[in-house]
Short mmCIF file of C-alpha atoms in Angstrom, two decimals:
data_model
loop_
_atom_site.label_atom_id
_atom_site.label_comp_id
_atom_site.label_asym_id
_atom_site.label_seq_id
_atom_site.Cartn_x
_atom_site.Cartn_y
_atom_site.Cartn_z
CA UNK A 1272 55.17 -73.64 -0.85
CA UNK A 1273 53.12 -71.46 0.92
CA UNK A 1274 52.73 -67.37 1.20
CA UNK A 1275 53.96 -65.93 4.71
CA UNK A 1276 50.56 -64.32 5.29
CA UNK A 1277 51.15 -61.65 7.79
CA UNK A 1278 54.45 -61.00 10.18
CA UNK A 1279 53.66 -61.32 14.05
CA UNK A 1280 54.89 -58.21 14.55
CA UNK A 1281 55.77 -54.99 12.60
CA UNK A 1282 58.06 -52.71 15.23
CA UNK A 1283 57.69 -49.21 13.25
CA UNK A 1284 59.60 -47.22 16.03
CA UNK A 1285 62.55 -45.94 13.84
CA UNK A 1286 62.05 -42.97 11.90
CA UNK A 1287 64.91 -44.15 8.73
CA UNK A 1288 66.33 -47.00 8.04
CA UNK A 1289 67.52 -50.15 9.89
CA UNK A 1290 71.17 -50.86 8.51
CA UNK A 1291 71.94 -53.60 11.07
CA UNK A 1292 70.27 -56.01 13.38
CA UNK A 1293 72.28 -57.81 16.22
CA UNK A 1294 71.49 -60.85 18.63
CA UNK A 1295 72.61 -60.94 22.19
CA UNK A 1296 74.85 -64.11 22.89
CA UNK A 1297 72.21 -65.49 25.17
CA UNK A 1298 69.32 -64.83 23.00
CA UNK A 1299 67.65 -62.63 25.41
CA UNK A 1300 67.89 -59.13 23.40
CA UNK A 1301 67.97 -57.26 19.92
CA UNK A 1302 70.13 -54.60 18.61
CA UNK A 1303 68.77 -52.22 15.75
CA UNK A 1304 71.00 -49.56 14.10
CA UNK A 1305 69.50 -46.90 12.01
CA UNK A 1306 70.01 -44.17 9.43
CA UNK A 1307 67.84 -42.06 11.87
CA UNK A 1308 71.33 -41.92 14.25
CA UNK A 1309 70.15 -44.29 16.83
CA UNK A 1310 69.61 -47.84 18.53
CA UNK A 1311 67.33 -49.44 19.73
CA UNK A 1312 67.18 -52.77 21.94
CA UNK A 1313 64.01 -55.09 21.81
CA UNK A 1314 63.32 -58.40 24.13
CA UNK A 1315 63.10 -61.45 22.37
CA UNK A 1316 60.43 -62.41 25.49
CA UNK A 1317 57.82 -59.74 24.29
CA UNK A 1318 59.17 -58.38 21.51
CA UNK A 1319 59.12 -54.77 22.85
CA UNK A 1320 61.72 -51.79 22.60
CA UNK A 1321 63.46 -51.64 25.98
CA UNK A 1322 66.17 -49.42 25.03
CA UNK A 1323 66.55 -46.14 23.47
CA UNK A 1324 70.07 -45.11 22.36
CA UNK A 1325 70.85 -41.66 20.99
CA UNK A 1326 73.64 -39.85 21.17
CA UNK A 1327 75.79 -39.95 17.45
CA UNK A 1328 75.35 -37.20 15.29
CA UNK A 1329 74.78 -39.27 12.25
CA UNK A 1330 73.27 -42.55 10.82
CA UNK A 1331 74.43 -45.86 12.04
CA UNK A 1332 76.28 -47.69 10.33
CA UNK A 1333 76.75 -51.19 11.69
CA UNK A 1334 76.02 -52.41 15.58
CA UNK A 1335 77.03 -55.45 18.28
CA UNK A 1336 75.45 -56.40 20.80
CA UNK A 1337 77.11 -58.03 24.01
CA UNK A 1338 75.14 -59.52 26.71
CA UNK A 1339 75.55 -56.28 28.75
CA UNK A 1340 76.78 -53.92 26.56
CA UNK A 1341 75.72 -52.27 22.70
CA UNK A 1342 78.16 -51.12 20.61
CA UNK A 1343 77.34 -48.83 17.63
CA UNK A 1344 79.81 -47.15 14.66
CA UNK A 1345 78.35 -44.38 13.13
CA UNK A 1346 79.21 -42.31 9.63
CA UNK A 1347 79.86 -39.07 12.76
CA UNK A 1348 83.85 -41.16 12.37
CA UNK A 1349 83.07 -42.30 16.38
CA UNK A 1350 82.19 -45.74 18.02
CA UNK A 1351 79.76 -45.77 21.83
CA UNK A 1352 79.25 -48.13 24.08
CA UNK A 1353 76.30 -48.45 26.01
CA UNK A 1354 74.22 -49.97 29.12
CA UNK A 1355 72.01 -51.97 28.08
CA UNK A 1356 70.07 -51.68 31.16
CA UNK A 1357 70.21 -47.87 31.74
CA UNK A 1358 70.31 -46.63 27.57
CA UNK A 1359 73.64 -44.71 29.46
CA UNK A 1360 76.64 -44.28 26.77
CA UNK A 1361 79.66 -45.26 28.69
CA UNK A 1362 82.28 -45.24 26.23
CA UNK A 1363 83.02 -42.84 22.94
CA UNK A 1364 85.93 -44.24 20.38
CA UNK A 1365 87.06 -41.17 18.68
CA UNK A 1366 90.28 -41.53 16.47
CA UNK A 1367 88.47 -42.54 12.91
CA UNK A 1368 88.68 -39.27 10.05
CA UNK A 1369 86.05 -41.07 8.23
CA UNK A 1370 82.61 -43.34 8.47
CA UNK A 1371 83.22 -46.36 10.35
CA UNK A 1372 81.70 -48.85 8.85
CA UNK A 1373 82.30 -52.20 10.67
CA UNK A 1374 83.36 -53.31 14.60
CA UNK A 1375 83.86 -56.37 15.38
CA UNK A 1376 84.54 -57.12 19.78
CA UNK A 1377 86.21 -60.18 20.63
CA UNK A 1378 87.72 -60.43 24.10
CA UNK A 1379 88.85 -57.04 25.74
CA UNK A 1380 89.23 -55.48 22.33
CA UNK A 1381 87.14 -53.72 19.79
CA UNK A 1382 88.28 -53.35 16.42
CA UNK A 1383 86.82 -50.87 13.43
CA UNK A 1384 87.42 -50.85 9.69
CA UNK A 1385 86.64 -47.40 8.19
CA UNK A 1386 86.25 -45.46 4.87
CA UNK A 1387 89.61 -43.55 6.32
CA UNK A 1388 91.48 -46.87 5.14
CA UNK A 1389 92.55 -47.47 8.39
CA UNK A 1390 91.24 -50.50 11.06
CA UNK A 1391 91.77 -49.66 14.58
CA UNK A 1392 91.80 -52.02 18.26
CA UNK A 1393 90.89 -50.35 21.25
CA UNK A 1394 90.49 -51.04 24.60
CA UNK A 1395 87.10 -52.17 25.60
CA UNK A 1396 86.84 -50.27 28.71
CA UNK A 1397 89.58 -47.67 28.55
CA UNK A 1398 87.99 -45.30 25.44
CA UNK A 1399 91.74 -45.84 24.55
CA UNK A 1400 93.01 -46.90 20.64
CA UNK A 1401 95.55 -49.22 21.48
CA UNK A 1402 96.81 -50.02 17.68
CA UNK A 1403 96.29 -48.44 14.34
CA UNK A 1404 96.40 -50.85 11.07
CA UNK A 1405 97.36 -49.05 7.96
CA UNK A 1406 98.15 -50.26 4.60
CA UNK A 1407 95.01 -50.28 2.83
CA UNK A 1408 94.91 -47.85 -0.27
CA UNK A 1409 91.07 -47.98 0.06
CA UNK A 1410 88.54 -48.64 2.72
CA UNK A 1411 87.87 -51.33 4.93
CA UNK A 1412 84.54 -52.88 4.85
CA UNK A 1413 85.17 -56.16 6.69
CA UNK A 1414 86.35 -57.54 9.97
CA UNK A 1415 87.83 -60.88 11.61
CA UNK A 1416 89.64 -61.65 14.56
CA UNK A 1417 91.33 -65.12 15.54
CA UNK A 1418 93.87 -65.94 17.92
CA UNK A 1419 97.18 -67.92 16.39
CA UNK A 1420 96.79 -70.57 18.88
CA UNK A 1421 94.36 -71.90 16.71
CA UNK A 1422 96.30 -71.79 13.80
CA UNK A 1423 99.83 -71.83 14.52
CA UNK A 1424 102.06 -74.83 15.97
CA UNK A 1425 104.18 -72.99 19.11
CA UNK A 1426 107.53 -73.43 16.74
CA UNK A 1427 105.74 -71.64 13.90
CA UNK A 1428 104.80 -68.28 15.52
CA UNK A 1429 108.11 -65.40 14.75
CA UNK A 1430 109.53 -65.02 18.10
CA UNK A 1431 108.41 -61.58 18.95
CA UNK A 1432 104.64 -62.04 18.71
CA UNK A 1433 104.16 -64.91 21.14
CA UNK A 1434 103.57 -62.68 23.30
CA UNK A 1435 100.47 -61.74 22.18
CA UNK A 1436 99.08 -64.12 19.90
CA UNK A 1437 95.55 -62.08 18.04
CA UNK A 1438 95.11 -61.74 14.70
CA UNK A 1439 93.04 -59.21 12.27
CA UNK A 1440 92.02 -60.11 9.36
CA UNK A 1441 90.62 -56.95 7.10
CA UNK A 1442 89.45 -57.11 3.51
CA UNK A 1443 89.28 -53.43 1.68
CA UNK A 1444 87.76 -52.44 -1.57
CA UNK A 1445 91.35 -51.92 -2.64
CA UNK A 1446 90.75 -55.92 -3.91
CA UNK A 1447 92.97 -56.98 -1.01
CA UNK A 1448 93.20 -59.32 2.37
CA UNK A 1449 95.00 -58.14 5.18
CA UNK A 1450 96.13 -60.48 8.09
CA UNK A 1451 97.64 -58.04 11.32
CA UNK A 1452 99.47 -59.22 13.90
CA UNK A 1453 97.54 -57.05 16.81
CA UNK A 1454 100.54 -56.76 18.73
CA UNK A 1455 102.70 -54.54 17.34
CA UNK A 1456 100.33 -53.49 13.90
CA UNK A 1457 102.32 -55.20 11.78
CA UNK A 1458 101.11 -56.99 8.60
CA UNK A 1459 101.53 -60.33 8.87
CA UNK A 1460 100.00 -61.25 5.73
CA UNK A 1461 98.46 -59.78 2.58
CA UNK A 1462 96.42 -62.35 0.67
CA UNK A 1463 96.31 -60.77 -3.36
CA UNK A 1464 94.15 -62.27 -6.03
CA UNK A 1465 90.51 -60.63 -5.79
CA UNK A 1466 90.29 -57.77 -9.27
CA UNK A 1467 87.09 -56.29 -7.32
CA UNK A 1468 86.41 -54.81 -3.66
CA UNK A 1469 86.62 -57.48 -1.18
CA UNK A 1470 83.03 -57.44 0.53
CA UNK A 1471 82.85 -60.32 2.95
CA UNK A 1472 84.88 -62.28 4.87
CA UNK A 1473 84.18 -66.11 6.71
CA UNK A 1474 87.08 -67.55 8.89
CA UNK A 1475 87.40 -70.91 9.84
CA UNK A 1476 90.70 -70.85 12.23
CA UNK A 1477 90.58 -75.04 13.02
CA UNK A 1478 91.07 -75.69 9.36
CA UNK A 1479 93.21 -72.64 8.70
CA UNK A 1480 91.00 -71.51 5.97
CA UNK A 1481 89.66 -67.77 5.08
CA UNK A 1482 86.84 -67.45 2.65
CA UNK A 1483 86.25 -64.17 0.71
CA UNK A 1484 83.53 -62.90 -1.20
CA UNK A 1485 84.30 -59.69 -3.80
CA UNK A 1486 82.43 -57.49 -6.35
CA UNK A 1487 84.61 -59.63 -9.04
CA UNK A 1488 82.25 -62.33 -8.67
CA UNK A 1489 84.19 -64.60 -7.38
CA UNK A 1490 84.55 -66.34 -3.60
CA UNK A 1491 88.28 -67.27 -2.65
CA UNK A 1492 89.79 -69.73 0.00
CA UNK A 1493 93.12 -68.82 1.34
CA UNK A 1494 95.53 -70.84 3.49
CA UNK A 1495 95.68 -68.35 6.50
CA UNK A 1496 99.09 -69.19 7.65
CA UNK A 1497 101.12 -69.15 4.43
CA UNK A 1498 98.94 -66.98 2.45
CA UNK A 1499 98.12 -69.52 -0.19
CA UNK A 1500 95.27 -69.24 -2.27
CA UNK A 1501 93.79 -72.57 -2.01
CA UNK A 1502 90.33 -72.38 -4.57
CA UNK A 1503 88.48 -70.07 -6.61
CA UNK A 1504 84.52 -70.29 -6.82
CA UNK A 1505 83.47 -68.60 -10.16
CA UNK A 1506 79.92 -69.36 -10.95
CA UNK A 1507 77.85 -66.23 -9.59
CA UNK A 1508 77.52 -63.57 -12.50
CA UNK A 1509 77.60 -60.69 -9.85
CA UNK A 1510 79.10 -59.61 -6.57
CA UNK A 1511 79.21 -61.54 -3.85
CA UNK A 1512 77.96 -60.12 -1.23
CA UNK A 1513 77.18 -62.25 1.52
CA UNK A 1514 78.80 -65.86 3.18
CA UNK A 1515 77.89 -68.40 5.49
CA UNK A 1516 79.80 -71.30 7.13
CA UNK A 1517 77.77 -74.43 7.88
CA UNK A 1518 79.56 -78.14 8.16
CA UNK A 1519 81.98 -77.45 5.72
CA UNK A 1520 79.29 -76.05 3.41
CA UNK A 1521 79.77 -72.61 2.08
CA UNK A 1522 76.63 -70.21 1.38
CA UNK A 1523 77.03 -67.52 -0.70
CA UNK A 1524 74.30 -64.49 -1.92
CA UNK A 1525 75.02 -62.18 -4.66
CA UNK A 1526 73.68 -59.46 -6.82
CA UNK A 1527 73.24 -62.38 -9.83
CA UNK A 1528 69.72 -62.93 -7.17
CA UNK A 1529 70.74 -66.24 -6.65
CA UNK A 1530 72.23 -67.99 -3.34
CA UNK A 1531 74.76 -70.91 -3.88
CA UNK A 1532 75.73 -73.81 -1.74
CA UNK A 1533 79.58 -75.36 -2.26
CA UNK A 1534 81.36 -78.38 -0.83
CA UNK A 1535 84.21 -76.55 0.86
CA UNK A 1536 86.72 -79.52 0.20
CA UNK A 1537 86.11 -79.73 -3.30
CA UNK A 1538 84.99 -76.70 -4.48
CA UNK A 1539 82.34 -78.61 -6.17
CA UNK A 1540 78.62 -76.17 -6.13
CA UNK A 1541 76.17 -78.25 -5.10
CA UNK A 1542 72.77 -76.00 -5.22
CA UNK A 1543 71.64 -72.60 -6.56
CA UNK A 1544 68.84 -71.30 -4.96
CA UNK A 1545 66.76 -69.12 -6.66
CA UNK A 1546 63.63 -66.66 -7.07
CA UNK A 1547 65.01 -63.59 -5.55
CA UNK A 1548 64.01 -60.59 -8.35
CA UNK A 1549 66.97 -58.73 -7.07
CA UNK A 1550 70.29 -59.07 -5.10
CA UNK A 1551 71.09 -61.46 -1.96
CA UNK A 1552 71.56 -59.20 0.69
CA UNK A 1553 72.00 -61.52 3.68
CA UNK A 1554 71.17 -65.36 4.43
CA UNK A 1555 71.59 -67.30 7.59
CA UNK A 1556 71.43 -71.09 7.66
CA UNK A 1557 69.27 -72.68 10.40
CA UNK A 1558 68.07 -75.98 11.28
CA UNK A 1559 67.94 -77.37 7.41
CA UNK A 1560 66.67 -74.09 6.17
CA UNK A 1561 68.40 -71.74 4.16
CA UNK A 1562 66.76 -68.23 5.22
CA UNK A 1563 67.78 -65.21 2.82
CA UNK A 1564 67.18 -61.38 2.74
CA UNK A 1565 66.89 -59.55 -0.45
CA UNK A 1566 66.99 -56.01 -2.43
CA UNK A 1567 63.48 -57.18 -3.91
CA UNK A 1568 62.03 -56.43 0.10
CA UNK A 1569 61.48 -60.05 0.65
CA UNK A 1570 62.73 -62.79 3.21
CA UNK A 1571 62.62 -66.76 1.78
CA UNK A 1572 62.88 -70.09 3.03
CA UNK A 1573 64.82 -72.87 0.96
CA UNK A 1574 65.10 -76.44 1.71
CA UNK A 1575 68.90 -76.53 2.19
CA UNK A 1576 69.32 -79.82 0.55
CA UNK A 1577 67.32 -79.27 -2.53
CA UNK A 1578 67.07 -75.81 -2.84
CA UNK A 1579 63.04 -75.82 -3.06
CA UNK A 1580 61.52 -72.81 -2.16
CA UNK A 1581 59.16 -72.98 1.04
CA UNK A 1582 58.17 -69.58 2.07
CA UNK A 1583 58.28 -66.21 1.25
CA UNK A 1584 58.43 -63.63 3.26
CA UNK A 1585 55.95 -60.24 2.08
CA UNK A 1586 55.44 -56.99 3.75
CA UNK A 1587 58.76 -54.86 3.87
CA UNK A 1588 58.72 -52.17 1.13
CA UNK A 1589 62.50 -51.85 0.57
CA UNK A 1590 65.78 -54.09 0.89
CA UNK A 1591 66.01 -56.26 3.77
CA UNK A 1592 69.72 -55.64 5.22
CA UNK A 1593 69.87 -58.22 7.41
CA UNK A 1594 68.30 -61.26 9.26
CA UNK A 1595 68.31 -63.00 12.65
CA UNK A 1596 66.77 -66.43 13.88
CA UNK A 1597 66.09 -67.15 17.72
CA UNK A 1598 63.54 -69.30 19.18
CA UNK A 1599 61.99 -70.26 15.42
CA UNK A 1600 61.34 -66.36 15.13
CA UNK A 1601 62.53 -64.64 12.20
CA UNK A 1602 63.78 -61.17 12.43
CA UNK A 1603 64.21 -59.09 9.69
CA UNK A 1604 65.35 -55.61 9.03
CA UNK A 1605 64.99 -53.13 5.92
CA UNK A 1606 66.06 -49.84 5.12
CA UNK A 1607 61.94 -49.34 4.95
CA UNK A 1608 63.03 -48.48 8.89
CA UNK A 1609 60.57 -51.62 10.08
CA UNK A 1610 61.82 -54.48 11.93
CA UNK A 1611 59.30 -57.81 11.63
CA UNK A 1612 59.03 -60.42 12.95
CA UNK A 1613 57.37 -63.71 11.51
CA UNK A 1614 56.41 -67.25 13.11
CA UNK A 1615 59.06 -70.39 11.29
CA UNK A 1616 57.62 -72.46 13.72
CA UNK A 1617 55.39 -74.58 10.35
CA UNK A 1618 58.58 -74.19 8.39
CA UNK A 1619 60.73 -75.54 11.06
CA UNK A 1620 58.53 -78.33 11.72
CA UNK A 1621 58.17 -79.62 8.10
CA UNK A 1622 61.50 -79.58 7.80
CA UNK A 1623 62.03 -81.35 10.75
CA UNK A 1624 60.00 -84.59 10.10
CA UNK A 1625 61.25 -84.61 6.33
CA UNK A 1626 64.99 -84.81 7.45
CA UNK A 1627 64.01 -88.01 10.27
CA UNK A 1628 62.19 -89.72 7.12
CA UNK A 1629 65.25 -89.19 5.14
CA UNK A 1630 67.09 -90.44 7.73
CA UNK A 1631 65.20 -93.56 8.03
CA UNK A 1632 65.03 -94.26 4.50
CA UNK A 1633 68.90 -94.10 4.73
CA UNK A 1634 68.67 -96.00 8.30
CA UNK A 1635 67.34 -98.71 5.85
CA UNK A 1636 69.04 -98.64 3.22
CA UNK A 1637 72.19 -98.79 5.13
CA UNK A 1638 70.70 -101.98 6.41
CA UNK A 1639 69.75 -103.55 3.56
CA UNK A 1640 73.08 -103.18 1.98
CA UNK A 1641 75.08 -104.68 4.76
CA UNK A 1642 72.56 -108.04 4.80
CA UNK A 1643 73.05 -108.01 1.14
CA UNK A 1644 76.92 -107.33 1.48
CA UNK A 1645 76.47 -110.01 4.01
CA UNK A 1646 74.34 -112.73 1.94
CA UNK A 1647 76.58 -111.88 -0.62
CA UNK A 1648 79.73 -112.61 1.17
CA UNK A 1649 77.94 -116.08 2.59
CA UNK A 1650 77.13 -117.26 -0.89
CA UNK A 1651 80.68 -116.56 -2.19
CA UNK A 1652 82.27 -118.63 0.33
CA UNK A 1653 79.32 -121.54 -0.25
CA UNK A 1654 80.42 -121.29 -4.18
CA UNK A 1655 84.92 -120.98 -3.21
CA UNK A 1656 83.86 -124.27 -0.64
CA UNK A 1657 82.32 -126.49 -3.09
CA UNK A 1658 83.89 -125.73 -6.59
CA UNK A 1659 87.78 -124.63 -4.45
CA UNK A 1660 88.17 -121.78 -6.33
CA UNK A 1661 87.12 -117.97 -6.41
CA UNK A 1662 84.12 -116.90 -8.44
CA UNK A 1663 82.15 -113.72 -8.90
CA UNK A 1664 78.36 -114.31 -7.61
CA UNK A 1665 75.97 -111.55 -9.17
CA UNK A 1666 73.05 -111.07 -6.62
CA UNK A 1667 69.66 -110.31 -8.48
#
């Protein structure tokens, strides 16, 4: 393991604290949204600030970025949409009584969660709410969408949502899961079980499965079509406050300052990485390497398989809130208002050529077994031929 020596770059432009960081679907772009009440958009190419974004008359809370448009929520109770060629705000959501604290786009819609205990859709391009969700005794902090198509067989879906087939799935700090038909606003499901606020939410529509992570410690998987809790991961000693989804591999951070790997199918937990000195505030799995954020100001690199620490990440002076990975950069972003980036390209690398010799040990190994599986099989027969009956042959 080796220190991170210095970041590439250190982009100082904001003037408070970056709550959110967001990656353009091609790569091309950046998002930054800050306690100082603006965005700003940075080019992956040079690394520069490109786009200005003011306008909210408070900090910002949480942002998305589209491939043509930025989207921001902002504790001012509004959403915007902007140009992200122009910096021009096209769009203001107003509707929210309280902070909005999440927005999530998929298709033509935009959906918020906000401390008003409400989630809202709207139209992309019409400034127009076109549902209100609202059941929650407490806020909503989290956000998914799916579409029952993926979910549903056609003679399962209640006859008067076929129409339109989009879910949302909310998770509140009341301790519950809320599935929505988008439709008509109706509850479709609420998933109960959590005893703490529900904090983050990972959906995985092909296998029908929602994962939750809550301030009781414990991570939940729920059948998403009947509502059936299907497991209950209790080994973290604090909230969970972060997931990730990789090859039926479930990564979760918490405020215990450890990360944990489980075997979805199982529930089995297979690694616990540690040497955080305070809470797991974000992770992202890439390539083999486990990358995490934490309230100790430092990024980290962990072999995925064995949980060995490679790298750590120095320089921020408060919690990192979140992390992005694009062309074996590594973005992070604090509340310390910096955004950094830093090289992975050595990391990367490493980790690389470690997991084709692993693969080549197993290559032969593989091998070995099915010549000795096949010797083996060739002297059994030899031995049932001349003595005509079965015996047991131990190879040495």
């Amino acid at each position: 393991m080796g220190n991170s020596g210095s970041a590439v770059k250190v982009c100082t432009d904001h003037q408070g604290g970056i709550n959110w960081l967001s990656l353009s679907p091609d790569g091309q772009r950046l998002l930054t949204g800050s306690e100082d009440g603006t965005a700003r958009l940075w080019s992956t190419a040079d690394s520069q600030c490109h786009g200005h974004f003011q306008g909210h008359e408070s900090y910002i809370t949480f942002c998305h970025l589209e491939n043509e448009a930025a989207f921001t929520c902002s504790a001012d109770h509004t959403i915007r949409k902007w140009d992200v060629v122009t910096g021009q705000c096209l769009a203001i959501y107003r509707g929210h009584t309280s902070i909005v604290n999440r927005i999530l786009v998929a298709k033509d819609y935009l959906f918020s969660g906000s401390y008003d205990r409400t989630a809202r859709c709207w139209s992309v391009d019409k400034e127009k709410q076109i549902q209100e969700f609202r059941g929650h005794r407490n806020c909503v902090l989290t956000l998914a969408h799916y579409s029952s198509r993926d979910v549903l067989e056609e003679e399962e879906e209640e006859e008067e949502e076929k129409m339109s087939r989009d879910l949302l799935v909310t998770g509140s700090t009341d301790c519950t899961v809320k599935v929505w038909w988008v439709s008509s606003g109706r509850c479709y499901q609420t998933l109960l079980g959590h005893t703490g606020a529900v904090l983050c939410l990972i959906l995985d529509a092909p296998n029908r499965e929602l994962f939750s992570g809550s301030t009781d410690y414990t991570i939940r998987t729920w059948n998403i079509v009947t509502g059936e809790q299907l497991k209950v991961f209790k080994e973290h000693q604090g909230s969970v406050i972060c997931l990730e989804l990789v090859n039926r591999h479930l990564y979760s951070g918490s405020a215990d300052r450890t990360v944990k790997c489980w075997f979805v199918d199982t529930g089995e937990r297979i690694q616990t990485y540690k040497a955080h000195k305070h809470s797991v505030s974000t992770l992202k799995y890439h390539a083999g390497i486990l990358f995490t954020g934490s309230g100790d100001a430092c990024a980290r690199a962990f072999n995925s398989r064995s949980g060995v620490l490679q790298k750590i990440f120095r320089g921020h002076k408060f919690i990192i809130n979140c992390i992005q990975i694009h062309n074996e950069l590594l973005y992070t972003a604090s509340h310390d208002g910096t955004l950094r980036i830093w090289d992975i390209r050595g990391i990367c690398k490493r980790n690389k050529r470690r997991l084709k010799k692993e693969r080549s040990v197993q290559g032969r190994s593989s091998q070995k077994g099915s010549l000795s599986r096949l010797f083996n099989n060739k002297v059994g027969c030899m031995v049932q031929q001349e003595n005509g009956q079965h015996e047991a042959v131990e190879l040495m």
